CSV table of C-alpha atoms in Angstrom, one decimal:
chain,number,residue,atom,x,y,z
A,1,MET,CA,79.3,-26.7,25.0
A,2,ASP,CA,79.5,-29.9,23.1
A,3,ILE,CA,79.5,-28.9,19.8
A,4,SER,CA,79.2,-32.8,18.7
A,5,ASN,CA,75.7,-32.8,20.2
A,6,PRO,CA,74.1,-28.8,19.6
A,7,GLN,CA,70.9,-28.1,21.4
A,8,LEU,CA,68.4,-25.3,21.1
A,9,LEU,CA,66.3,-23.4,23.6
A,10,LEU,CA,62.8,-23.0,22.3
A,11,LYS,CA,59.4,-21.6,23.6
A,12,ARG,CA,56.3,-23.3,23.9
A,13,VAL,CA,52.9,-22.7,25.3
A,14,ILE,CA,52.0,-24.8,28.8
A,15,ASN,CA,48.4,-25.6,29.8
A,16,VAL,CA,47.4,-25.0,32.9
A,17,LYS,CA,44.7,-27.0,34.6
A,18,ALA,CA,42.9,-27.1,37.6
A,19,ILE,CA,41.1,-29.8,39.4
A,20,VAL,CA,37.5,-28.6,40.7
A,21,THR,CA,37.5,-28.5,44.6
A,22,PRO,CA,34.7,-27.0,46.5
A,23,LEU,CA,38.0,-24.4,47.1
A,24,TRP,CA,38.3,-23.6,43.8
A,25,LYS,CA,34.7,-23.3,43.0
A,26,GLU,CA,34.3,-20.6,45.6
A,27,GLU,CA,37.1,-18.7,44.4
A,28,VAL,CA,36.0,-18.5,40.7
A,29,THR,CA,32.6,-17.8,41.9
A,30,GLN,CA,34.0,-14.8,44.0
A,31,GLN,CA,35.9,-13.6,41.4
A,32,LEU,CA,33.1,-13.8,38.5
A,33,GLN,CA,30.6,-12.2,41.0
A,34,GLY,CA,33.1,-9.3,41.7
A,35,GLN,CA,33.3,-8.7,37.8
A,36,ILE,CA,29.7,-8.6,37.8
A,37,ASN,CA,29.3,-5.9,40.7
A,38,GLN,CA,32.0,-4.2,39.0
A,39,THR,CA,30.2,-4.3,35.6
A,40,ASP,CA,27.0,-3.2,37.6
A,41,GLN,CA,28.9,-0.1,39.1
A,42,GLN,CA,30.4,0.9,35.7
A,43,LEU,CA,26.9,0.7,34.1
A,44,GLN,CA,25.8,3.4,36.8
A,45,GLN,CA,28.4,5.7,36.3
A,46,ILE,CA,28.1,5.7,32.8
A,47,ASP,CA,24.2,6.6,33.3
A,48,VAL,CA,25.3,9.3,35.6
A,49,GLN,CA,27.9,10.5,33.3
A,50,GLY,CA,25.8,10.6,30.2
A,51,GLN,CA,23.0,12.7,32.3
A,52,ARG,CA,25.5,14.9,33.2
A,53,ALA,CA,26.8,15.7,29.9
A,54,ILE,CA,23.0,16.0,28.4
A,55,THR,CA,22.4,18.6,31.2
A,56,GLU,CA,25.3,20.5,30.4
A,57,ILE,CA,24.4,20.7,26.8
A,58,GLN,CA,21.0,21.9,27.9
A,59,LYS,CA,22.1,24.7,30.3
A,60,GLN,CA,24.6,26.0,27.6
A,61,GLY,CA,21.9,25.5,24.8
A,62,LEU,CA,19.2,27.9,23.7
A,63,GLN,CA,15.3,27.4,25.0
A,64,PRO,CA,13.9,25.5,23.0
A,65,PRO,CA,16.6,23.6,21.8
A,66,GLY,CA,18.4,24.0,18.2
A,67,PRO,CA,19.3,21.3,15.5
A,68,GLN,CA,22.7,21.5,17.1
A,69,THR,CA,21.9,21.1,20.6
A,70,LEU,CA,19.7,18.4,20.1
A,71,GLN,CA,22.3,16.7,17.8
A,72,GLN,CA,24.8,16.3,20.5
A,73,ILE,CA,22.2,15.2,23.1
A,74,GLU,CA,21.6,12.4,20.5
A,75,ASN,CA,25.4,11.4,20.1
A,76,ILE,CA,25.6,11.3,23.8
A,77,GLN,CA,22.8,8.9,24.5
A,78,THR,CA,24.1,7.0,21.6
A,79,GLN,CA,27.4,6.6,23.1
A,80,VAL,CA,26.1,5.9,26.5
A,81,ASN,CA,23.9,3.2,25.1
A,82,GLU,CA,26.7,1.5,23.1
A,83,LYS,CA,29.0,1.4,25.9
A,84,LYS,CA,26.0,0.4,28.0
A,85,SER,CA,25.3,-2.7,25.7
A,86,GLU,CA,29.0,-3.6,25.7
A,87,MET,CA,29.0,-3.8,29.4
A,88,LEU,CA,25.7,-5.6,29.5
A,89,GLU,CA,27.4,-8.4,27.1
A,90,GLN,CA,30.5,-8.4,29.4
A,91,LYS,CA,27.9,-9.2,32.4
A,92,ASN,CA,26.2,-11.9,30.8
A,93,GLN,CA,29.3,-13.4,29.6
A,94,SER,CA,30.2,-13.7,33.4
A,95,LEU,CA,26.9,-15.0,34.3
A,96,GLN,CA,27.1,-17.8,32.0
A,97,ASN,CA,30.4,-18.4,33.2
A,98,LEU,CA,29.2,-18.4,36.9
A,99,GLN,CA,26.6,-20.9,36.0
A,100,GLN,CA,29.1,-23.2,33.9
A,101,VAL,CA,31.2,-23.0,37.2
A,102,GLN,CA,28.3,-24.3,39.2
A,103,MET,CA,27.9,-27.2,37.2
A,104,LEU,CA,31.4,-28.5,37.0
A,105,GLU,CA,31.7,-31.7,39.1
A,106,LEU,CA,34.5,-32.1,41.5
A,107,ASP,CA,37.6,-33.6,40.6
A,108,GLN,CA,37.0,-32.8,37.1
A,109,GLU,CA,40.2,-30.8,35.1
A,110,VAL,CA,39.5,-27.7,33.2
A,111,ASN,CA,41.5,-25.5,31.4
A,112,GLN,CA,42.7,-22.4,34.0
A,113,PHE,CA,45.1,-20.4,31.5
A,114,GLN,CA,48.5,-21.0,29.4
A,115,LEU,CA,51.6,-19.6,29.9
A,116,GLU,CA,55.1,-19.5,28.3
A,117,GLY,CA,58.3,-21.8,29.0
A,118,PHE,CA,61.4,-22.6,27.8
A,119,PHE,CA,63.1,-26.1,26.9
A,120,ARG,CA,66.3,-27.8,25.3
A,121,ALA,CA,65.7,-29.5,22.2
A,122,GLU,CA,68.4,-31.6,20.8
A,123,GLN,CA,68.8,-34.3,17.5
A,124,GLY,CA,67.0,-37.0,18.7
A,125,ASP,CA,64.5,-35.6,20.8
A,126,ASN,CA,60.8,-36.0,20.0
A,127,LEU,CA,59.6,-32.2,19.4
A,128,ILE,CA,56.0,-33.2,19.5
A,129,SER,CA,55.9,-35.0,23.0
A,130,LYS,CA,58.3,-32.0,24.0
A,131,MET,CA,55.8,-29.2,22.9
A,132,GLN,CA,52.9,-31.1,24.7
A,133,VAL,CA,53.5,-30.0,28.5
A,134,GLU,CA,50.8,-29.5,31.0
A,135,ILE,CA,50.5,-28.5,34.5
A,136,VAL,CA,47.5,-29.9,37.1
A,137,LEU,CA,46.9,-27.5,39.9
A,138,ARG,CA,45.2,-28.6,42.8
A,139,ASP,CA,44.0,-25.5,44.9
A,140,GLY,CA,47.1,-23.4,43.1
A,141,VAL,CA,49.5,-26.2,44.3
A,142,ILE,CA,51.1,-28.6,41.7
A,143,GLU,CA,49.8,-31.7,41.7
A,144,GLU,CA,51.3,-33.1,38.3
A,145,ILE,CA,53.2,-32.1,35.4
A,146,ARG,CA,52.3,-34.1,32.3
A,147,GLY,CA,54.4,-34.6,29.4
A,148,ASP,CA,58.0,-34.6,28.4
A,149,ILE,CA,59.9,-31.9,30.5
C-alpha cells in the first residue's frame, strides 16, 4: 500500500429504486395480497385462541362465575382486542400500499429498499458525491448505477 496516498474504507447506504413495469406491479401486488391474506388468517386464529382460552376458564370456574373468573375472561378479551387492533392496522397499511401501487404510472421510479456497501475514499475525493449512489432496477435487473462508485 502506498503510504503517500492513504485510503479509507467507508460504508455508505445505497438507495435501490425500481422502475415500475407491468411485471413489477404484478409482483408487488401479489406480495401485498399475500400479506393481507396472512393477516386475515392471523385474525381468525386470534379469535379462535381467545375463545378457547375463555372456554377453558369457564369450564374450570364456578357457576355462576366469580369475580376472579370474570376478570380473567375480561383480560383475555382485552388482549385479543388489542392484538386484533394491531393486525387490522397492518391490514389497512397493506391495503393502502396496494392502492398506491395500482396508481403508479409505468416507467416511474420508486424507492424499493436500501442496502449498505463499502467504498474507498482518499484525499481529494468528493465525499458527498461518493455517498450519493443509487441502483436502478428494471424487473430485478440492474439498469443503471448512478453516482460516484
